[in-house]
Amino acid sequence: MAKPILEVKDLNVFYGGIHALKGVSFEANEGEVVSLIGANGAGKTTTLRAVSGIVPYKGSVTFRGENLANCPPHVIVTRGMAHSPEGRGVFPNLTVMENLELGAYIRKDKDGIQKDLDHCYELFPRVKERLAQKAGTLSGGEQQMLAMCRALLSRPKLLLLDEPSLGLAPLIIAQIFEIVKKVNSEGTTVLLVEQNARMALKVSHRAYVVETGKITLSGSGQDLLDDKRVIDSYLGGP
Amino acid sequence: MSDFTNELVQHIINGVSLGSIYALIALGYTMVYGILQLINFAHSEVYMVGAFTAFYTARYMGLADKPGFLTLITLIVAAMVVCSIIGVSIERFAYRPLRRAPKLNILITAIGVSLLLQYSGQIIFGADPKVFPNVLDDQTLATLGTAELRLFDVTILGVAVFFMAVLTYMINYTKTGKAMRAVSTNWTVASLMGINVNRIISMTFIIGSSLAGVAAVLIGMKYPKIDPLMGMIIGMKAFVAAVVGGIGSLGGAVLGGLLIGFAEEMVKGYISSTYADAFTFAMLILVLIFRPAGLLGKPSQEKV
Ligand SMILES: Nc1ncnc2c1ncn2[C@@H]1O[C@H](COP(=O)(O)OP(=O)(O)OP(=O)(O)O)[C@@H](O)[C@H]1O
Ligand SMILES: [Mg+2]
C-alpha cells in the first residue's frame, strides 16, 4: 500500500572539500508528509538541493519511478516536483502576481492555472490582497506564503519545503502548518525540512533526524516526538 | 530666431539621433550584464559584424543603389539575424563553458573574443574602410531658421524608439521577459520555476545582439564608412552610456545613451570635436565618483 514517490539512496554531496552529505537514504511515500529535522549545518537544505537537482551528488534519486541522475532542475519541475527554497526565494523586484505566474511557468492550461490561482487565494487570502505589490515589500510571513503558493502553482506531486517557519511569529507558523496539512490532504506529498521539530513532527507521518550529513534516527512523527534522544536534542526537554 | 538658437536646435537634433544609436548598443551591454554580471566586450564586434552584414547583403541582393525604406528594412533584418547568430555563438562557445569559473576568467575571455573578431574581420573583410551603401535618400523635412530636421535623423529616432518599445513590451509583459527578469535576480530559484536558464541567457544574447545590428545599419546610413575596427570607439561610448545610466537597468541604458550622444554633440559644437571623446570619459569618471551605481542603477555590493 505504501508506494514510494521519492527514493533517495546513499546520497553524497561535496562542497569543494566539505563532505556535506555522507550517504543519506530515505524515502517518501505517496500521500505522506515526511520531515527531515536536525541542527544547523546538519545537511537538510543540501539534501533538498540535491533532490531537486540544484547541487551535483553521488548516489541515486528516484522520483515517480524515474532516476533523476543528470536531470537539471528545470526538467525535474516538469516531472512533478516543486521546491520552495530556504529563505523563500521570492523575486523581490517582480510583483506578487508575476511571481505567481512564474510558479506556473511550465504550464500552458490557462483555465487550469486560473483555477489553481483561485484555490491559492483561498488558502492564502493575504497573497491575493497584494498581487500588484513588489514581492520584496512583503513581510516575511507573506513572502513565505507567496513562496508556497508559487511552488503549488506548478501542480506538484511532491512539494519540498525548506524551513517554512523560519523567522515567523508563532501565529503565522501555526497557519503555515495548517496549510501544509491541507495541501497534503488534497493529495500532494510533502517533504518538509524544519528546525521547529515539534511542529514538524506533529504534522508528519514519518520523519528522519539528520546529523552531520547522516540520518541517525527515523520513525513515525509520533514515535520521534516520544523518543528520548529527540526530546533531549531537538525538543528542548519534555 | 537667433543664430544661437538655430545652432542649439541643430545640436539637439543631432544629439538625440546619435544618442539613440548609442542607446541601442548600450542596451546589449546592460542586458547581458544584468543576467551574467559580465561586461561583454565582444558586443562592439557584434555591432561591427552587423555593419558588414548589411554591406554585403546590399551588394549581393543588388540593393546598393536602391535607396528606400524597403532597403533599410531588409538590411536591418539581415544585420539582426546575423548578429543574433554571432552573439548566441559567442555565448554558447566562449562564455557558457566558463559558467562556473571565476568572473575574471570570463572577463578576459570576453576581451579575447573581441580581439579575435577584430582581427578575423580584418582578414575576412580587409582592413581598409568600405563605403556603406546608400540606404535612404536624405532630405530636409522641416527647417527652423537654419536648423534642419532631416529624414535620416527622424528615421534613426523612429527605428530606435520602435525597437525600444518592442523591448519594453517584451521584458514587462511576455513570459520570456518575466523569466529574464527572474533569471537576472536569482538563477537557482528561476530554475526551480522550470525556467531553462541557458535558454534565457541565449535569448538575452539574441536580443542584445540584434539591437546592435540595428544600430550598425543606422550608423552606416548616417556615417557611411565602415571598417573592422569601427566597433571599438562606439562600443566604448555605448558601454560608458550603460554605466552612466546604471548598468543592468534598461531605462538607464537609454538615458545614458541619449546623454552621451547629446553631450558629444554639444562639445563638438561649442568646444572642439577633438575633446568630444575625452568628454565622454570625463562624464564616466564623474558619475563613477558621485553615483557609482549609475543614474538609474541600484547600489549593489559587488561588481566586476
Ligand atoms: N555552498 C556551500 N559551500 C560550502 N559549504 C556549504 C555550502 N552550502 C552548505 N555548506 C555546508 O554544508 C553543510 C550542510 O549545510 P546545509 O545548508 O545543508 O545545512 P542545514 O541542515 O540546512 O542547516 P540549517 O538548519 O542551518 O539551514 C554545512 O556544514 C554547510 O556549512
Ligand atoms: Mg537549511
JSON list of C-alpha atoms in Angstrom, two decimals, chain A residues 77-225:
[
{"chain": "A", "resi": 77, "resn": "VAL", "atom": "CA", "xyz": [9.92, 20.57, -12.15]},
{"chain": "A", "resi": 78, "resn": "THR", "atom": "CA", "xyz": [8.10, 19.22, -15.18]},
{"chain": "A", "resi": 79, "resn": "ARG", "atom": "CA", "xyz": [8.23, 15.72, -13.66]},
{"chain": "A", "resi": 80, "resn": "GLY", "atom": "CA", "xyz": [6.04, 16.96, -10.80]},
{"chain": "A", "resi": 81, "resn": "MET", "atom": "CA", "xyz": [8.35, 18.24, -8.09]},
{"chain": "A", "resi": 82, "resn": "ALA", "atom": "CA", "xyz": [8.34, 21.76, -6.67]},
{"chain": "A", "resi": 83, "resn": "HIS", "atom": "CA", "xyz": [10.92, 23.16, -4.29]},
{"chain": "A", "resi": 84, "resn": "SER", "atom": "CA", "xyz": [10.21, 26.15, -2.10]},
{"chain": "A", "resi": 85, "resn": "PRO", "atom": "CA", "xyz": [13.77, 27.02, -1.11]},
{"chain": "A", "resi": 86, "resn": "GLU", "atom": "CA", "xyz": [15.34, 28.10, 2.15]},
{"chain": "A", "resi": 87, "resn": "GLY", "atom": "CA", "xyz": [14.94, 31.85, 2.61]},
{"chain": "A", "resi": 88, "resn": "ARG", "atom": "CA", "xyz": [11.80, 31.78, 0.44]},
{"chain": "A", "resi": 89, "resn": "GLY", "atom": "CA", "xyz": [13.49, 32.95, -2.73]},
{"chain": "A", "resi": 90, "resn": "VAL", "atom": "CA", "xyz": [10.75, 35.25, -3.95]},
{"chain": "A", "resi": 91, "resn": "PHE", "atom": "CA", "xyz": [11.81, 37.55, -6.78]},
{"chain": "A", "resi": 92, "resn": "PRO", "atom": "CA", "xyz": [11.83, 40.87, -4.90]},
{"chain": "A", "resi": 93, "resn": "ASN", "atom": "CA", "xyz": [11.70, 43.15, -7.94]},
{"chain": "A", "resi": 94, "resn": "LEU", "atom": "CA", "xyz": [8.80, 41.32, -9.53]},
{"chain": "A", "resi": 95, "resn": "THR", "atom": "CA", "xyz": [5.24, 41.83, -8.45]},
{"chain": "A", "resi": 96, "resn": "VAL", "atom": "CA", "xyz": [3.45, 39.20, -6.42]},
{"chain": "A", "resi": 97, "resn": "MET", "atom": "CA", "xyz": [1.39, 38.35, -9.50]},
{"chain": "A", "resi": 98, "resn": "GLU", "atom": "CA", "xyz": [4.49, 37.96, -11.64]},
{"chain": "A", "resi": 99, "resn": "ASN", "atom": "CA", "xyz": [5.99, 35.67, -9.03]},
{"chain": "A", "resi": 100, "resn": "LEU", "atom": "CA", "xyz": [2.87, 33.54, -9.17]},
{"chain": "A", "resi": 101, "resn": "GLU", "atom": "CA", "xyz": [2.89, 33.48, -12.96]},
{"chain": "A", "resi": 102, "resn": "LEU", "atom": "CA", "xyz": [6.44, 32.17, -12.86]},
{"chain": "A", "resi": 103, "resn": "GLY", "atom": "CA", "xyz": [5.27, 29.46, -10.50]},
{"chain": "A", "resi": 104, "resn": "ALA", "atom": "CA", "xyz": [3.07, 28.27, -13.34]},
{"chain": "A", "resi": 105, "resn": "TYR", "atom": "CA", "xyz": [5.85, 28.76, -15.90]},
{"chain": "A", "resi": 106, "resn": "ILE", "atom": "CA", "xyz": [5.81, 25.16, -17.11]},
{"chain": "A", "resi": 107, "resn": "ARG", "atom": "CA", "xyz": [2.06, 25.14, -17.69]},
{"chain": "A", "resi": 108, "resn": "LYS", "atom": "CA", "xyz": [0.02, 26.23, -20.68]},
{"chain": "A", "resi": 109, "resn": "ASP", "atom": "CA", "xyz": [-3.52, 25.46, -19.49]},
{"chain": "A", "resi": 110, "resn": "LYS", "atom": "CA", "xyz": [-4.81, 28.97, -18.81]},
{"chain": "A", "resi": 111, "resn": "ASP", "atom": "CA", "xyz": [-8.08, 27.81, -17.27]},
{"chain": "A", "resi": 112, "resn": "GLY", "atom": "CA", "xyz": [-6.36, 25.31, -15.01]},
{"chain": "A", "resi": 113, "resn": "ILE", "atom": "CA", "xyz": [-3.88, 27.95, -13.85]},
{"chain": "A", "resi": 114, "resn": "GLN", "atom": "CA", "xyz": [-6.70, 30.35, -13.05]},
{"chain": "A", "resi": 115, "resn": "LYS", "atom": "CA", "xyz": [-8.47, 27.65, -11.06]},
{"chain": "A", "resi": 116, "resn": "ASP", "atom": "CA", "xyz": [-5.33, 26.87, -9.09]},
{"chain": "A", "resi": 117, "resn": "LEU", "atom": "CA", "xyz": [-4.73, 30.58, -8.52]},
{"chain": "A", "resi": 118, "resn": "ASP", "atom": "CA", "xyz": [-8.22, 30.93, -7.09]},
{"chain": "A", "resi": 119, "resn": "HIS", "atom": "CA", "xyz": [-7.57, 27.96, -4.87]},
{"chain": "A", "resi": 120, "resn": "CYS", "atom": "CA", "xyz": [-4.30, 29.53, -3.70]},
{"chain": "A", "resi": 121, "resn": "TYR", "atom": "CA", "xyz": [-6.12, 32.75, -2.86]},
{"chain": "A", "resi": 122, "resn": "GLU", "atom": "CA", "xyz": [-8.44, 30.70, -0.68]},
{"chain": "A", "resi": 123, "resn": "LEU", "atom": "CA", "xyz": [-5.51, 29.16, 1.14]},
{"chain": "A", "resi": 124, "resn": "PHE", "atom": "CA", "xyz": [-3.60, 32.44, 1.36]},
{"chain": "A", "resi": 125, "resn": "PRO", "atom": "CA", "xyz": [-6.03, 35.39, 1.31]},
{"chain": "A", "resi": 126, "resn": "ARG", "atom": "CA", "xyz": [-3.15, 37.73, 2.22]},
{"chain": "A", "resi": 127, "resn": "VAL", "atom": "CA", "xyz": [-1.43, 36.97, -1.06]},
{"chain": "A", "resi": 128, "resn": "LYS", "atom": "CA", "xyz": [-4.46, 37.97, -3.08]},
{"chain": "A", "resi": 129, "resn": "GLU", "atom": "CA", "xyz": [-4.61, 41.39, -1.43]},
{"chain": "A", "resi": 130, "resn": "ARG", "atom": "CA", "xyz": [-1.08, 42.15, -2.56]},
{"chain": "A", "resi": 131, "resn": "LEU", "atom": "CA", "xyz": [-0.93, 40.99, -6.16]},
{"chain": "A", "resi": 132, "resn": "ALA", "atom": "CA", "xyz": [0.24, 44.29, -7.62]},
{"chain": "A", "resi": 133, "resn": "GLN", "atom": "CA", "xyz": [2.87, 44.91, -4.98]},
{"chain": "A", "resi": 134, "resn": "LYS", "atom": "CA", "xyz": [6.59, 44.15, -5.46]},
{"chain": "A", "resi": 135, "resn": "ALA", "atom": "CA", "xyz": [7.32, 40.88, -3.67]},
{"chain": "A", "resi": 136, "resn": "GLY", "atom": "CA", "xyz": [10.29, 42.48, -1.90]},
{"chain": "A", "resi": 137, "resn": "THR", "atom": "CA", "xyz": [7.90, 44.74, 0.01]},
{"chain": "A", "resi": 138, "resn": "LEU", "atom": "CA", "xyz": [6.00, 41.84, 1.60]},
{"chain": "A", "resi": 139, "resn": "SER", "atom": "CA", "xyz": [6.53, 40.86, 5.22]},
{"chain": "A", "resi": 140, "resn": "GLY", "atom": "CA", "xyz": [8.44, 37.68, 5.97]},
{"chain": "A", "resi": 141, "resn": "GLY", "atom": "CA", "xyz": [5.28, 35.70, 6.59]},
{"chain": "A", "resi": 142, "resn": "GLU", "atom": "CA", "xyz": [3.68, 36.98, 3.42]},
{"chain": "A", "resi": 143, "resn": "GLN", "atom": "CA", "xyz": [6.79, 36.11, 1.44]},
{"chain": "A", "resi": 144, "resn": "GLN", "atom": "CA", "xyz": [6.64, 32.58, 2.82]},
{"chain": "A", "resi": 145, "resn": "MET", "atom": "CA", "xyz": [3.02, 32.29, 1.79]},
{"chain": "A", "resi": 146, "resn": "LEU", "atom": "CA", "xyz": [3.87, 33.62, -1.65]},
{"chain": "A", "resi": 147, "resn": "ALA", "atom": "CA", "xyz": [6.71, 31.13, -1.98]},
{"chain": "A", "resi": 148, "resn": "MET", "atom": "CA", "xyz": [4.40, 28.24, -1.09]},
{"chain": "A", "resi": 149, "resn": "CYS", "atom": "CA", "xyz": [1.68, 29.49, -3.41]},
{"chain": "A", "resi": 150, "resn": "ARG", "atom": "CA", "xyz": [4.17, 29.84, -6.22]},
{"chain": "A", "resi": 151, "resn": "ALA", "atom": "CA", "xyz": [5.51, 26.33, -5.66]},
{"chain": "A", "resi": 152, "resn": "LEU", "atom": "CA", "xyz": [1.99, 24.88, -5.68]},
{"chain": "A", "resi": 153, "resn": "LEU", "atom": "CA", "xyz": [1.15, 26.53, -8.99]},
{"chain": "A", "resi": 154, "resn": "SER", "atom": "CA", "xyz": [3.31, 24.06, -10.88]},
{"chain": "A", "resi": 155, "resn": "ARG", "atom": "CA", "xyz": [0.86, 21.41, -9.62]},
{"chain": "A", "resi": 156, "resn": "PRO", "atom": "CA", "xyz": [3.49, 19.29, -7.92]},
{"chain": "A", "resi": 157, "resn": "LYS", "atom": "CA", "xyz": [3.01, 15.70, -6.85]},
{"chain": "A", "resi": 158, "resn": "LEU", "atom": "CA", "xyz": [5.82, 16.30, -4.38]},
{"chain": "A", "resi": 159, "resn": "LEU", "atom": "CA", "xyz": [6.41, 19.58, -2.60]},
{"chain": "A", "resi": 160, "resn": "LEU", "atom": "CA", "xyz": [9.78, 20.27, -0.98]},
{"chain": "A", "resi": 161, "resn": "LEU", "atom": "CA", "xyz": [9.53, 22.90, 1.76]},
{"chain": "A", "resi": 162, "resn": "ASP", "atom": "CA", "xyz": [12.70, 24.24, 3.34]},
{"chain": "A", "resi": 163, "resn": "GLU", "atom": "CA", "xyz": [12.09, 25.81, 6.75]},
{"chain": "A", "resi": 164, "resn": "PRO", "atom": "CA", "xyz": [8.77, 27.47, 6.07]},
{"chain": "A", "resi": 165, "resn": "SER", "atom": "CA", "xyz": [8.59, 28.61, 9.70]},
{"chain": "A", "resi": 166, "resn": "LEU", "atom": "CA", "xyz": [11.94, 30.37, 9.76]},
{"chain": "A", "resi": 167, "resn": "GLY", "atom": "CA", "xyz": [11.75, 33.75, 11.46]},
{"chain": "A", "resi": 168, "resn": "LEU", "atom": "CA", "xyz": [7.96, 33.85, 11.67]},
{"chain": "A", "resi": 169, "resn": "ALA", "atom": "CA", "xyz": [5.68, 34.64, 14.60]},
{"chain": "A", "resi": 170, "resn": "PRO", "atom": "CA", "xyz": [4.00, 31.66, 16.31]},
{"chain": "A", "resi": 171, "resn": "LEU", "atom": "CA", "xyz": [0.58, 32.56, 14.97]},
{"chain": "A", "resi": 172, "resn": "ILE", "atom": "CA", "xyz": [1.81, 32.62, 11.38]},
{"chain": "A", "resi": 173, "resn": "ILE", "atom": "CA", "xyz": [3.76, 29.40, 11.94]},
{"chain": "A", "resi": 174, "resn": "ALA", "atom": "CA", "xyz": [0.57, 27.68, 13.08]},
{"chain": "A", "resi": 175, "resn": "GLN", "atom": "CA", "xyz": [-1.18, 28.96, 9.94]},
{"chain": "A", "resi": 176, "resn": "ILE", "atom": "CA", "xyz": [1.60, 27.73, 7.70]},
{"chain": "A", "resi": 177, "resn": "PHE", "atom": "CA", "xyz": [1.49, 24.25, 9.21]},
{"chain": "A", "resi": 178, "resn": "GLU", "atom": "CA", "xyz": [-2.28, 24.17, 8.87]},
{"chain": "A", "resi": 179, "resn": "ILE", "atom": "CA", "xyz": [-1.83, 24.89, 5.19]},
{"chain": "A", "resi": 180, "resn": "VAL", "atom": "CA", "xyz": [0.81, 22.18, 4.88]},
{"chain": "A", "resi": 181, "resn": "LYS", "atom": "CA", "xyz": [-1.72, 19.71, 6.28]},
{"chain": "A", "resi": 182, "resn": "LYS", "atom": "CA", "xyz": [-4.43, 20.98, 3.96]},
{"chain": "A", "resi": 183, "resn": "VAL", "atom": "CA", "xyz": [-2.23, 20.78, 0.88]},
{"chain": "A", "resi": 184, "resn": "ASN", "atom": "CA", "xyz": [-1.23, 17.28, 1.87]},
{"chain": "A", "resi": 185, "resn": "SER", "atom": "CA", "xyz": [-4.83, 16.21, 2.42]},
{"chain": "A", "resi": 186, "resn": "GLU", "atom": "CA", "xyz": [-5.57, 17.38, -1.11]},
{"chain": "A", "resi": 187, "resn": "GLY", "atom": "CA", "xyz": [-3.11, 14.83, -2.43]},
{"chain": "A", "resi": 188, "resn": "THR", "atom": "CA", "xyz": [0.32, 16.46, -2.51]},
{"chain": "A", "resi": 189, "resn": "THR", "atom": "CA", "xyz": [3.17, 14.58, -0.89]},
{"chain": "A", "resi": 190, "resn": "VAL", "atom": "CA", "xyz": [5.28, 16.92, 1.24]},
{"chain": "A", "resi": 191, "resn": "LEU", "atom": "CA", "xyz": [8.95, 16.68, 2.13]},
{"chain": "A", "resi": 192, "resn": "LEU", "atom": "CA", "xyz": [9.49, 19.16, 4.92]},
{"chain": "A", "resi": 193, "resn": "VAL", "atom": "CA", "xyz": [12.73, 20.45, 6.36]},
{"chain": "A", "resi": 194, "resn": "GLU", "atom": "CA", "xyz": [12.40, 22.09, 9.74]},
{"chain": "A", "resi": 195, "resn": "GLN", "atom": "CA", "xyz": [14.28, 23.23, 12.77]},
{"chain": "A", "resi": 196, "resn": "ASN", "atom": "CA", "xyz": [10.99, 23.67, 14.54]},
{"chain": "A", "resi": 197, "resn": "ALA", "atom": "CA", "xyz": [10.98, 19.95, 15.26]},
{"chain": "A", "resi": 198, "resn": "ARG", "atom": "CA", "xyz": [7.90, 19.86, 17.43]},
{"chain": "A", "resi": 199, "resn": "MET", "atom": "CA", "xyz": [5.65, 21.45, 14.85]},
{"chain": "A", "resi": 200, "resn": "ALA", "atom": "CA", "xyz": [7.15, 19.43, 12.06]},
{"chain": "A", "resi": 201, "resn": "LEU", "atom": "CA", "xyz": [6.78, 16.09, 13.84]},
{"chain": "A", "resi": 202, "resn": "LYS", "atom": "CA", "xyz": [3.17, 16.86, 14.70]},
{"chain": "A", "resi": 203, "resn": "VAL", "atom": "CA", "xyz": [2.16, 17.19, 11.06]},
{"chain": "A", "resi": 204, "resn": "SER", "atom": "CA", "xyz": [4.43, 14.43, 9.76]},
{"chain": "A", "resi": 205, "resn": "HIS", "atom": "CA", "xyz": [3.53, 10.85, 9.05]},
{"chain": "A", "resi": 206, "resn": "ARG", "atom": "CA", "xyz": [7.19, 9.94, 9.19]},
{"chain": "A", "resi": 207, "resn": "ALA", "atom": "CA", "xyz": [10.39, 11.76, 9.92]},
{"chain": "A", "resi": 208, "resn": "TYR", "atom": "CA", "xyz": [14.16, 11.43, 9.80]},
{"chain": "A", "resi": 209, "resn": "VAL", "atom": "CA", "xyz": [16.76, 13.02, 12.00]},
{"chain": "A", "resi": 210, "resn": "VAL", "atom": "CA", "xyz": [19.79, 14.33, 10.14]},
{"chain": "A", "resi": 211, "resn": "GLU", "atom": "CA", "xyz": [23.07, 14.81, 11.99]},
{"chain": "A", "resi": 212, "resn": "THR", "atom": "CA", "xyz": [26.27, 15.98, 10.33]},
{"chain": "A", "resi": 213, "resn": "GLY", "atom": "CA", "xyz": [25.41, 14.59, 6.95]},
{"chain": "A", "resi": 214, "resn": "LYS", "atom": "CA", "xyz": [23.87, 11.30, 8.06]},
{"chain": "A", "resi": 215, "resn": "ILE", "atom": "CA", "xyz": [20.46, 10.01, 9.00]},
{"chain": "A", "resi": 216, "resn": "THR", "atom": "CA", "xyz": [20.67, 8.88, 12.61]},
{"chain": "A", "resi": 217, "resn": "LEU", "atom": "CA", "xyz": [17.05, 8.17, 13.50]},
{"chain": "A", "resi": 218, "resn": "SER", "atom": "CA", "xyz": [13.80, 7.60, 11.75]},
{"chain": "A", "resi": 219, "resn": "GLY", "atom": "CA", "xyz": [10.26, 6.71, 12.64]},
{"chain": "A", "resi": 220, "resn": "SER", "atom": "CA", "xyz": [6.72, 7.94, 12.65]},
{"chain": "A", "resi": 221, "resn": "GLY", "atom": "CA", "xyz": [6.15, 11.54, 13.70]},
{"chain": "A", "resi": 222, "resn": "GLN", "atom": "CA", "xyz": [4.59, 10.42, 16.96]},
{"chain": "A", "resi": 223, "resn": "ASP", "atom": "CA", "xyz": [7.37, 7.92, 17.73]},
{"chain": "A", "resi": 224, "resn": "LEU", "atom": "CA", "xyz": [10.00, 10.58, 17.34]},
{"chain": "A", "resi": 225, "resn": "LEU", "atom": "CA", "xyz": [8.01, 13.04, 19.44]}
]
